[in-house]
Coordinates of N, CA and C in Angstrom, one line a residue:
M1152 N -17.1 9.9 10.0 CA -16.6 8.8 10.9 C -15.2 9.1 11.0
S1153 N -14.1 9.1 11.5 CA -12.9 9.0 11.6 C -12.4 7.8 11.2
N1154 N -11.2 7.6 10.5 CA -10.8 6.6 10.4 C -9.2 6.6 11.1
G1155 N -9.3 7.2 12.1 CA -7.8 7.3 12.6 C -6.7 8.3 12.5
W1156 N -6.8 8.6 11.0 CA -5.5 9.1 10.5 C -5.1 10.2 10.8
N1157 N -6.1 11.3 11.3 CA -6.0 12.7 11.7 C -5.1 12.4 13.4
E1158 N -5.9 11.9 13.9 CA -5.1 11.6 15.5 C -4.0 10.6 15.6
S1159 N -3.5 9.9 14.3 CA -2.4 9.4 14.6 C -1.4 10.1 14.0
A1160 N -1.4 11.2 13.0 CA -0.7 11.6 12.0 C 0.6 12.0 12.3
D1161 N 1.1 12.4 13.9 CA 2.1 13.1 13.9 C 2.6 11.6 14.7
V1162 N 2.3 10.7 15.5 CA 2.9 9.6 15.9 C 3.4 8.3 14.5
W1163 N 2.4 8.7 13.5 CA 3.0 8.3 12.2 C 4.0 9.1 11.6
I1164 N 4.5 10.5 11.4 CA 5.6 10.8 11.4 C 6.5 10.6 11.5
A1165 N 6.7 10.8 13.1 CA 7.5 9.9 14.1 C 8.2 9.2 13.8
D1166 N 7.7 8.1 13.7 CA 8.1 6.7 13.3 C 8.5 6.3 11.7
N1167 N 7.2 7.1 10.6 CA 7.8 6.8 9.8 C 8.6 7.6 8.7
S1168 N 8.7 8.7 8.9 CA 8.9 9.7 8.1 C 10.2 9.9 7.3
G1169 N 11.2 8.9 8.1 CA 12.7 9.1 7.7 C 12.8 7.6 6.8
D1170 N 13.3 7.0 7.6 CA 13.7 5.3 6.4 C 12.6 4.2 6.0
G1171 N 11.3 4.8 7.2 CA 10.3 4.0 7.0 C 10.6 2.9 8.4
D1172 N 9.6 2.0 8.3 CA 9.1 0.8 8.7 C 10.4 0.0 8.2
F1173 N 10.3 -1.5 9.0 CA 11.4 -2.7 8.7 C 10.5 -3.0 7.0
S1174 N 9.1 -3.1 7.2 CA 8.2 -3.4 5.9 C 8.9 -3.0 4.6
R1175 N 8.7 -1.6 4.8 CA 9.3 -0.7 3.7 C 10.5 -0.7 3.5
Q1176 N 11.2 -1.0 4.5 CA 13.0 -0.8 4.2 C 13.4 -1.5 3.6
H1177 N 12.8 -3.0 4.2 CA 13.6 -4.6 3.8 C 12.4 -5.3 2.9
V1178 N 11.5 -5.2 2.6 CA 10.4 -6.2 1.9 C 10.3 -5.0 0.6
L1179 N 9.3 -3.7 1.2 CA 8.9 -3.7 -0.4 C 9.7 -2.7 -1.4
D1180 N 10.7 -1.7 -0.7 CA 11.3 -0.4 -1.8 C 12.0 -1.0 -2.2
R1181 N 12.9 -2.1 -2.4 CA 13.7 -3.1 -3.5 C 12.7 -3.5 -4.3
P1182 N 11.9 -4.2 -4.5 CA 11.2 -4.8 -5.3 C 10.2 -3.7 -6.1
M1183 N 9.8 -2.4 -5.7 CA 8.9 -1.8 -6.1 C 10.3 -0.5 -6.6
H1184 N 11.3 -0.5 -6.5 CA 12.4 -0.1 -7.6 C 12.5 -0.4 -8.4
E1185 N 12.6 -2.0 -8.3 CA 13.0 -2.5 -9.7 C 12.1 -2.5 -10.9
R1186 N 10.5 -2.7 -10.1 CA 9.5 -2.9 -11.4 C 9.5 -0.9 -11.9
I1187 N 10.0 -0.2 -11.0 CA 9.9 1.0 -11.6 C 11.4 1.4 -12.6
N1188 N 11.8 1.0 -12.3 CA 13.5 1.3 -12.9 C 13.7 0.3 -14.1
K1189 N 13.0 -0.2 -14.6 CA 12.5 -1.4 -15.6 C 11.7 -0.8 -16.6
Q1190 N 11.5 0.5 -16.6 CA 10.7 1.8 -17.2 C 11.3 3.0 -17.2
K1191 N 11.1 4.2 -18.2 CA 11.3 5.1 -18.5 C 9.7 6.2 -18.0
F1192 N 9.6 6.0 -16.8 CA 8.7 7.3 -16.5 C 8.7 8.5 -16.0
A1193 N 8.0 9.7 -16.7 CA 8.2 11.1 -16.5 C 7.6 11.1 -15.4
T1194 N 6.4 11.0 -15.0 CA 5.6 11.7 -14.5 C 4.7 10.2 -13.3
A1195 N 4.4 10.6 -12.4 CA 4.0 10.0 -11.3 C 3.0 10.4 -10.4
L1196 N 1.8 9.9 -10.4 CA 1.2 10.0 -8.8 C 1.0 9.2 -7.7
D1197 N 1.3 9.2 -6.6 CA 1.5 8.1 -5.2 C 0.0 8.6 -4.5
I1198 N -0.8 7.3 -4.8 CA -1.9 7.1 -3.8 C -2.2 7.3 -2.3
G1199 N -2.5 7.9 -1.5 CA -2.2 7.8 0.0 C -0.6 7.8 0.0
C1200 N -0.3 9.4 -0.3 CA 1.4 9.7 0.0 C 1.8 9.5 1.4
G1201 N 0.7 10.1 2.1 CA 1.0 10.0 3.6 C 2.2 11.5 3.9
E1202 N 3.2 11.1 4.4 CA 4.1 12.2 4.7 C 5.3 12.4 3.6
G1203 N 4.9 11.7 2.3 CA 5.8 12.2 1.4 C 6.8 11.0 1.0
R1204 N 7.0 10.1 1.5 CA 8.5 9.4 1.7 C 8.8 8.6 0.6
F1205 N 7.5 7.8 -0.3 CA 7.7 7.2 -1.2 C 7.8 8.5 -2.4
C1206 N 7.3 9.2 -2.4 CA 7.1 10.3 -3.9 C 8.5 11.2 -3.7
R1207 N 9.0 11.2 -2.4 CA 10.6 11.7 -2.8 C 11.4 10.6 -3.3
M1208 N 11.0 9.6 -2.8 CA 12.0 8.4 -3.7 C 11.8 8.3 -5.5
L1209 N 10.5 8.3 -5.4 CA 10.4 8.6 -7.1 C 10.9 10.1 -7.5
S1210 N 11.1 11.2 -6.6 CA 11.8 12.4 -7.3 C 13.2 11.9 -7.6
N1211 N 13.8 11.0 -6.2 CA 14.7 10.7 -6.6 C 15.3 9.8 -7.7
L1212 N 14.3 9.3 -8.3 CA 15.0 8.4 -9.5 C 14.6 9.2 -10.9
G1213 N 14.5 10.8 -10.7 CA 14.2 11.7 -11.7 C 12.7 11.9 -12.4
I1214 N 11.8 11.5 -11.7 CA 10.3 11.2 -11.4 C 9.5 12.7 -11.8
A1215 N 8.9 13.1 -12.2 CA 7.8 14.2 -11.4 C 6.7 14.1 -10.9
A1216 N 6.9 13.8 -9.5 CA 5.7 12.7 -8.5 C 5.0 14.0 -8.1
T1217 N 3.9 13.6 -7.8 CA 2.4 14.0 -7.5 C 2.1 13.4 -6.6
G1218 N 1.8 13.8 -5.0 CA 1.2 12.9 -3.7 C 0.4 13.5 -3.3
I1219 N -0.9 12.6 -3.0 CA -2.3 13.0 -2.7 C -2.2 12.4 -2.0
D1220 N -3.4 12.8 -0.8 CA -4.0 12.6 0.8 C -4.4 12.7 1.4
P1221 N -5.9 12.3 2.1 CA -7.2 13.1 2.6 C -6.4 13.5 4.3
T1222 N -5.2 13.0 4.3 CA -5.4 13.7 5.8 C -4.3 14.7 5.6
E1223 N -4.5 16.1 6.4 CA -4.0 17.2 6.6 C -2.7 17.5 6.6
R1224 N -2.8 16.8 8.0 CA -1.2 17.2 8.6 C 0.0 16.3 8.0
L1225 N -0.2 15.2 7.0 CA 0.3 14.5 6.5 C 0.8 15.2 5.4
I1226 N 0.2 16.0 4.5 CA 0.2 16.6 3.6 C 1.0 17.6 3.9
E1227 N 0.8 18.4 4.8 CA 1.6 19.5 5.8 C 3.2 19.4 5.7
H1228 N 3.0 17.9 6.4 CA 4.1 17.5 6.6 C 5.2 17.3 5.2
A1229 N 4.6 16.3 4.4 CA 5.3 16.2 2.9 C 5.6 17.5 2.5
R1230 N 4.9 18.7 2.1 CA 5.4 20.0 1.7 C 6.3 20.3 2.3
S1231 N 6.8 20.4 4.0 CA 7.9 20.8 5.0 C 9.3 20.1 4.3
C1232 N 8.9 19.0 3.8 CA 10.1 18.0 4.0 C 10.8 18.3 1.9
D1233 N 9.7 18.4 1.7 CA 9.9 19.0 0.3 C 9.4 19.8 -0.5
P1234 N 9.7 20.9 0.1 CA 9.1 22.2 -0.6 C 8.7 22.5 -2.6
N1235 N 9.6 21.8 -3.1 CA 9.4 22.3 -4.3 C 8.3 20.8 -4.9
G1236 N 7.7 19.9 -4.2 CA 7.2 18.7 -4.5 C 5.8 19.3 -4.8
A1237 N 5.1 18.3 -5.1 CA 3.6 18.5 -5.2 C 2.5 17.8 -4.2
Y1238 N 2.1 18.1 -3.8 CA 1.4 17.2 -2.6 C -0.4 17.8 -2.5
Y1239 N -0.9 17.3 -2.7 CA -2.2 18.0 -2.7 C -3.6 17.0 -1.5
V1240 N -4.0 17.8 -0.9 CA -5.2 16.6 -0.1 C -6.3 16.6 -0.8
H1241 N -6.3 15.3 -1.1 CA -7.1 14.7 -2.5 C -7.7 13.5 -1.5
Y1242 N -9.0 12.9 -2.0 CA -9.4 11.5 -1.7 C -9.0 10.7 -2.7
A1243 N -8.9 9.3 -2.6 CA -8.8 8.3 -3.9 C -10.0 8.2 -4.7
E1244 N -10.7 8.6 -3.9 CA -12.2 8.1 -4.6 C -12.8 9.3 -5.9
K1245 N -12.1 10.1 -5.3 CA -12.5 11.5 -6.2 C -11.2 12.4 -6.5
L1246 N -10.9 12.7 -7.7 CA -9.5 13.0 -7.7 C -9.3 14.0 -8.4
D1247 N -9.2 15.6 -8.0 CA -9.0 16.7 -9.1 C -8.3 16.5 -9.7
L1248 N -7.7 15.9 -10.7 CA -6.7 15.6 -11.6 C -7.1 15.5 -13.0
P1249 N -6.6 15.4 -14.1 CA -6.7 15.5 -15.4 C -6.7 14.1 -16.0
D1250 N -7.8 13.5 -16.8 CA -7.5 12.4 -17.5 C -5.8 12.0 -18.3
G1251 N -5.3 10.8 -17.8 CA -4.7 10.5 -18.7 C -3.4 11.2 -18.4
A1252 N -3.2 11.9 -17.1 CA -2.1 12.8 -16.5 C -0.9 12.2 -16.2
F1253 N -0.7 10.8 -16.0 CA 0.3 10.5 -15.2 C 0.8 8.9 -15.9
D1254 N 2.1 8.9 -16.1 CA 2.6 7.4 -17.2 C 2.2 6.1 -16.1
L1255 N 2.5 7.4 -14.7 CA 2.5 5.8 -13.2 C 1.8 6.3 -12.5
V1256 N 1.3 5.1 -11.8 CA 0.5 5.3 -10.7 C 0.6 4.4 -9.4
T1257 N 0.9 5.0 -8.2 CA 1.6 3.8 -7.3 C 0.0 3.9 -6.5
S1258 N 0.1 2.6 -5.7 CA -0.6 2.9 -4.2 C 0.3 1.9 -3.5
Y1259 N 1.2 2.5 -2.5 CA 2.4 1.7 -1.7 C 1.4 1.5 -0.2
L1260 N 0.7 0.8 -0.3 CA 0.3 0.2 1.1 C -1.0 1.2 1.8
S1261 N -1.8 1.8 0.6 CA -2.6 2.8 0.8 C -4.2 2.2 0.6
M1262 N -4.5 1.1 -0.4 CA -5.7 0.4 -0.7 C -6.7 -0.2 1.0
I1263 N -5.0 -0.5 1.7 CA -6.1 -1.3 3.0 C -7.0 -0.3 3.5
D1264 N -6.7 1.7 3.4 CA -6.8 2.6 3.5 C -8.7 3.2 3.2
I1265 N -8.4 2.7 2.0 CA -9.3 3.3 1.2 C -11.0 2.6 1.3
T1266 N -11.9 3.5 1.9 CA -13.4 2.7 2.0 C -14.0 2.3 0.6
D1267 N -13.9 3.6 -0.5 CA -14.6 3.0 -1.8 C -13.7 2.6 -2.2
I1268 N -13.2 1.4 -2.4 CA -12.4 0.4 -3.3 C -12.7 1.0 -4.4
D1269 N -14.0 0.7 -5.0 CA -14.2 1.0 -6.6 C -14.0 1.9 -7.4
A1270 N -14.7 3.0 -6.4 CA -14.9 4.5 -6.9 C -13.0 4.7 -7.0
A1271 N -12.0 4.4 -6.3 CA -10.8 5.0 -5.9 C -10.0 3.7 -6.8
V1272 N -10.1 2.9 -8.2 CA -9.5 2.1 -8.7 C -10.1 2.7 -10.1
S1273 N -11.3 3.2 -10.2 CA -11.8 3.6 -11.4 C -10.9 5.2 -11.3
E1274 N -10.5 6.1 -10.4 CA -9.7 7.3 -10.4 C -8.5 7.0 -10.9
M1275 N -8.1 5.5 -10.4 CA -6.6 5.4 -10.4 C -6.1 4.8 -12.3
V1276 N -7.3 4.4 -12.7 CA -7.3 4.2 -14.0 C -7.5 5.5 -14.7
R1277 N -8.3 5.6 -14.5 CA -9.0 7.5 -15.0 C -7.8 8.2 -15.4
V1278 N -6.8 8.5 -14.7 CA -5.5 9.6 -14.9 C -4.2 9.1 -15.3
L1279 N -4.3 7.7 -15.4 CA -3.3 6.9 -16.3 C -3.3 6.8 -17.6
R1280 N -2.0 7.8 -18.3 CA -2.5 7.4 -19.3 C -2.2 6.0 -20.0
P1281 N -3.3 5.8 -21.4 CA -2.8 4.6 -22.3 C -1.8 4.1 -22.4
G1282 N -1.4 2.9 -22.3 CA -0.3 2.6 -21.9 C 0.6 2.4 -20.3
G1283 N 0.0 3.3 -19.7 CA 0.7 3.6 -18.5 C 0.6 2.6 -17.6
T1284 N 1.2 2.6 -16.6 CA 1.5 1.0 -15.1 C 0.7 1.9 -14.0
L1285 N 0.1 0.9 -13.4 CA -0.4 1.2 -12.0 C 0.1 -0.2 -11.1
L1286 N 1.0 0.5 -10.4 CA 1.7 -0.2 -9.1 C 1.3 -0.3 -7.6
I1287 N 1.3 -1.5 -7.7 CA 0.3 -1.7 -6.1 C 1.6 -2.6 -5.1
A1288 N 1.2 -2.0 -4.1 CA 1.8 -3.0 -2.8 C 0.7 -2.7 -2.1
N1289 N 0.5 -4.0 -1.2 CA -0.8 -4.1 -0.7 C -0.2 -5.4 0.8
L1290 N -1.2 -4.9 1.6 CA -1.3 -6.2 2.5 C -1.9 -7.3 2.0
N1291 N -1.2 -8.7 2.1 CA -2.0 -9.9 1.5 C -2.9 -10.0 2.2
S1292 N -4.4 -10.6 1.1 CA -5.3 -10.9 1.8 C -5.7 -11.9 3.4
F1293 N -4.4 -12.5 3.0 CA -4.3 -13.5 3.9 C -3.9 -12.8 6.0
S1294 N -3.0 -12.0 5.3 CA -2.5 -11.1 6.7 C -3.8 -10.3 7.3
T1295 N -4.4 -9.5 6.6 CA -5.2 -9.1 7.1 C -6.7 -9.5 7.3
A1296 N -6.5 -11.0 7.1 CA -8.0 -11.5 7.6 C -7.6 -12.4 8.9
A1297 N -6.3 -12.1 9.6 CA -5.7 -13.1 10.6 C -6.3 -12.5 11.6
T1298 N -6.2 -13.3 12.5 CA -7.3 -13.2 14.1 C -6.5 -12.3 14.6
P1299 N -6.8 -11.7 15.6 CA -6.1 -10.9 17.0 C -4.6 -11.0 17.3
T1300 N -4.3 -12.2 17.6 CA -3.6 -13.1 18.3 C -2.2 -13.4 17.1
T1301 N -2.9 -13.8 15.8 CA -2.1 -14.1 14.5 C -1.1 -15.4 14.7
W1302 N -0.6 -15.5 15.5 CA 0.4 -16.7 15.7 C 0.0 -16.9 17.2
V1303 N -0.4 -18.3 17.2 CA -1.0 -19.0 18.6 C -0.1 -20.4 18.5
K1304 N -0.1 -21.0 19.9 CA 0.7 -21.8 20.4 C -0.4 -23.0 20.2
G1305 N 0.1 -24.0 19.6 CA -0.4 -25.6 19.6 C -0.1 -25.7 21.3
D1306 N -0.8 -27.4 21.5 CA -0.2 -27.8 22.4 C 0.5 -28.1 22.8
N1307 N 1.5 -28.9 21.4 CA 2.9 -29.0 21.6 C 3.8 -27.9 21.3
G1308 N 3.7 -26.7 21.9 CA 4.2 -25.8 21.3 C 4.6 -25.0 20.0
S1309 N 4.3 -25.4 19.1 CA 4.4 -25.4 17.8 C 3.5 -24.1 17.6
E1310 N 4.1 -23.4 16.8 CA 3.2 -22.1 16.6 C 2.4 -21.8 14.9
H1311 N 1.1 -21.2 14.9 CA 0.6 -21.4 13.5 C 0.2 -19.9 13.7
F1312 N -0.1 -19.9 12.2 CA -0.6 -18.5 11.7 C -2.0 -18.5 11.6
C1313 N -2.9 -18.1 12.2 CA -4.4 -18.2 12.1 C -5.2 -16.9 11.0
L1314 N -6.1 -17.4 10.4 CA -6.9 -16.6 10.2 C -8.0 -16.9 10.5
D1315 N -9.6 -15.9 10.2 CA -11.1 -16.3 10.0 C -11.6 -15.0 9.5
R1316 N -12.4 -15.6 8.4 CA -13.9 -14.5 7.9 C -13.0 -13.9 6.9
Y1317 N -12.3 -15.0 5.8 CA -11.3 -14.5 4.6 C -12.1 -14.1 3.6
M1318 N -13.4 -14.5 3.3 CA -14.2 -13.9 2.2 C -15.5 -12.7 2.9
E1319 N -15.2 -12.3 4.2 CA -16.1 -11.5 4.7 C -15.3 -10.0 4.4
E1320 N -15.8 -8.9 3.4 CA -15.2 -7.8 3.2 C -15.6 -6.8 4.5
R1321 N -14.5 -6.2 5.4 CA -15.1 -5.4 6.8 C -13.7 -4.4 6.6
S1322 N -13.6 -3.6 7.8 CA -12.8 -2.7 8.2 C -12.7 -3.0 9.7
E1323 N -11.6 -2.9 10.2 CA -11.1 -3.2 11.5 C -9.9 -2.5 12.0
W1324 N -10.3 -2.2 13.4 CA -9.1 -0.8 14.0 C -7.6 -1.6 14.2
V1325 N -6.7 -1.5 13.9 CA -5.5 -1.9 14.2 C -4.9 -1.1 14.3
Q1326 N -4.1 -1.7 16.0 CA -2.6 0.0 16.3 C -2.0 -0.8 17.0
W1327 N -0.4 -0.3 16.6 CA 1.0 -0.4 17.0 C 1.6 0.8 17.4
R1328 N 2.5 0.6 17.8 CA 3.0 2.0 18.6 C 2.4 2.8 18.3
G1329 N 1.1 3.0 19.2 CA 1.0 4.6 19.8 C 0.1 4.7 18.3
I1330 N -0.1 4.0 16.7 CA -1.1 4.7 16.0 C -2.2 4.0 16.0
R1331 N -3.3 3.8 15.7 CA -4.5 3.4 15.9 C -5.2 3.8 14.3
I1332 N -5.5 3.1 13.7 CA -6.2 3.5 12.0 C -7.0 2.0 12.3
K1333 N -8.2 2.5 11.2 CA -9.0 1.3 10.3 C -8.2 1.4 9.3
N1334 N -8.1 0.0 9.1 CA -8.1 -1.0 7.8 C -8.9 -1.6 7.4
W1335 N -8.9 -1.9 6.1 CA -10.1 -2.8 5.3 C -9.4 -4.2 4.8
H1336 N -9.9 -5.0 5.4 CA -10.0 -6.5 5.0 C -11.0 -6.6 3.7
R1337 N -10.2 -7.1 2.9 CA -11.1 -7.7 1.4 C -10.3 -8.9 1.2
P1338 N -11.3 -10.3 0.6 CA -10.8 -10.8 -0.1 C -10.0 -10.6 -1.3
F1339 N -8.9 -11.5 -1.6 CA -7.8 -11.1 -2.5 C -8.6 -11.0 -3.9
S1340 N -9.9 -11.9 -4.0 CA -10.6 -12.0 -5.6 C -11.4 -10.8 -5.5
R1341 N -11.8 -9.8 -4.6 CA -12.1 -8.6 -4.5 C -11.3 -7.4 -5.0
Y1342 N -10.1 -7.3 -5.2 CA -9.4 -6.7 -5.9 C -9.1 -7.0 -7.2
M1343 N -9.1 -8.3 -7.4 CA -8.6 -9.0 -8.6 C -9.9 -8.6 -9.8
K1344 N -10.7 -8.9 -9.3 CA -12.4 -8.3 -10.1 C -12.3 -7.1 -10.3
I1345 N -11.8 -6.0 -9.4 CA -12.2 -5.1 -9.6 C -11.1 -4.5 -10.7
L1346 N -9.7 -4.6 -10.5 CA -8.7 -4.4 -11.6 C -9.1 -5.2 -12.9
L1347 N -9.4 -6.3 -13.2 CA -9.6 -6.8 -14.1 C -10.8 -6.5 -14.9
S1348 N -11.8 -5.5 -13.9 CA -12.9 -5.3 -14.6 C -12.5 -3.7 -15.7
H1349 N -11.4 -3.6 -15.7 CA -10.9 -2.3 -16.2 C -10.3 -2.7 -17.2
N1350 N -10.4 -3.9 -17.7 CA -9.6 -4.5 -19.3 C -7.9 -4.2 -18.6
L1351 N -7.2 -3.6 -17.4 CA -6.1 -3.9 -17.0 C -5.0 -5.1 -17.2
V1352 N -3.9 -5.6 -17.8 CA -3.6 -6.4 -18.7 C -2.1 -6.3 -16.9
L1353 N -2.5 -7.6 -16.4 CA -1.7 -8.1 -15.2 C -0.2 -8.4 -15.8
R1354 N 1.0 -7.2 -15.6 CA 2.3 -7.7 -15.7 C 3.0 -8.3 -14.9
H1355 N 3.1 -8.0 -13.7 CA 3.9 -9.1 -12.4 C 3.2 -9.0 -11.0
F1356 N 3.8 -10.2 -10.5 CA 3.1 -10.2 -9.3 C 4.2 -10.5 -8.9
D1357 N 4.2 -10.6 -7.6 CA 5.1 -11.3 -6.6 C 4.7 -10.9 -5.0
E1358 N 5.1 -12.2 -4.0 CA 5.5 -11.5 -2.7 C 6.6 -12.0 -1.7
P1359 N 6.8 -10.4 -1.8 CA 8.2 -10.3 -1.6 C 8.9 -10.6 -0.2
L1360 N 10.1 -11.1 0.1 CA 10.6 -11.5 1.4 C 11.8 -10.9 1.9
P1361 N 12.1 -10.3 3.1 CA 13.1 -9.6 3.6 C 14.6 -10.5 3.1
G1362 N 15.3 -9.9 3.0 CA 16.3 -10.7 3.2 C 17.0 -11.9 4.2
S1363 N 17.4 -13.3 3.7 CA 17.5 -13.9 5.4 C 18.6 -13.6 5.9
E1364 N 19.2 -12.5 6.3 CA 20.1 -11.7 7.1 C 19.4 -11.4 8.0
H1365 N 18.2 -11.3 7.5 CA 17.1 -10.4 8.5 C 16.7 -11.8 10.0
G1366 N 17.0 -12.9 9.6 CA 16.8 -14.0 10.6 C 15.1 -14.6 11.2
G1367 N 14.9 -14.1 12.2 CA 13.6 -14.5 12.9 C 12.9 -13.5 11.9
M1368 N 12.6 -12.1 11.6 CA 11.5 -11.5 10.6 C 11.6 -12.5 9.1
Y1369 N 12.9 -12.9 8.8 CA 12.7 -13.9 7.6 C 12.0 -15.0 7.5
E1370 N 11.9 -15.4 8.8 CA 11.8 -16.9 8.9 C 9.8 -16.2 9.2
R1371 N 9.5 -15.5 9.4 CA 7.8 -15.1 9.9 C 7.2 -14.8 8.2
Y1372 N 7.6 -14.0 7.8 CA 7.5 -13.7 6.5 C 7.7 -15.0 5.3
Y1373 N 8.8 -15.9 5.6 CA 8.2 -17.3 4.5 C 7.8 -18.0 5.3
R1374 N 7.2 -18.3 6.3 CA 6.0 -19.1 6.8 C 4.3 -18.8 6.3
A1375 N 4.2 -17.3 6.5 CA 3.0 -16.5 6.1 C 2.8 -15.6 5.4
P1376 N 2.3 -15.3 4.3 CA 2.5 -14.0 3.4 C 1.8 -12.8 4.2
Y1377 N 2.9 -11.9 3.8 CA 2.2 -10.3 4.6 C 2.1 -9.4 3.2
F1378 N 2.6 -9.3 2.4 CA 2.3 -8.7 1.5 C 2.2 -8.6 -0.2
H1379 N 2.0 -8.0 -1.5 CA 2.2 -8.6 -2.3 C 2.0 -7.4 -3.1
I1380 N 3.0 -7.6 -4.1 CA 3.2 -6.6 -5.4 C 3.0 -6.7 -6.6
M1381 N 1.8 -5.5 -7.2 CA 1.5 -6.3 -8.4 C 1.6 -5.0 -9.6
E1382 N 1.8 -5.3 -10.6 CA 2.1 -4.5 -11.6 C 1.0 -4.4 -12.9
W1383 N 0.2 -3.3 -13.1 CA -1.2 -3.9 -14.0 C -0.9 -2.4 -15.2
E1384 N -0.9 -2.6 -16.4 CA -0.5 -1.8 -17.7 C -2.1 -1.8 -17.9
K1385 N -2.2 -0.5 -18.6 CA -3.7 0.3 -18.8 C -3.5 -0.1 -20.2
P1386 N -4.5 -0.4 -21.4 CA -4.3 -0.9 -22.6 C -4.4 0.6 -23.2

């Protein structure tokens, strides 16, 4: 069954292959770089690399980056942008890669696209060397549990962020700017239980915001959580 990525690949490339969308540029890139720059990584695997944007950023930091994604069109574009890069069509749930091959494994807004999250996390941990880092940026579970209208106005004109069915794990179609894909909502406890089951050690957690210079966008992110970043270490 399609998850929408094959059909949306070209629109996604046109929308994100340069600097990326607002959230990547102004919310997530800086704190992700900060975590990476605190350590010296030689090799990295980017899970769900899409059109290769973050792999190219890792390469610019001097890290030998490998990107995997199940969408062939996105991998084709990644290779065209970075002919010397390493990009492969793989599913996160079954990586054709050796054990302990990477110092760093990143999942930059890809966990919400993965159907079998248990198998995927097991594979991420397997290919990570002992002492290595699993760095995750994900949509906050409060955000993925939001109702279709998300922000609603009360009788007095005030706006409220609405969510529902928080504890119910489910996939839903989401659509914006011509992109239509299937995302997964999972309660935050679901992710935490999986990660803790692998004896990973949580080293960092944050819910990043854009800078206050972004005005209305800053206010929205400040009022309701959209993203979180987690850094885990493999013993």
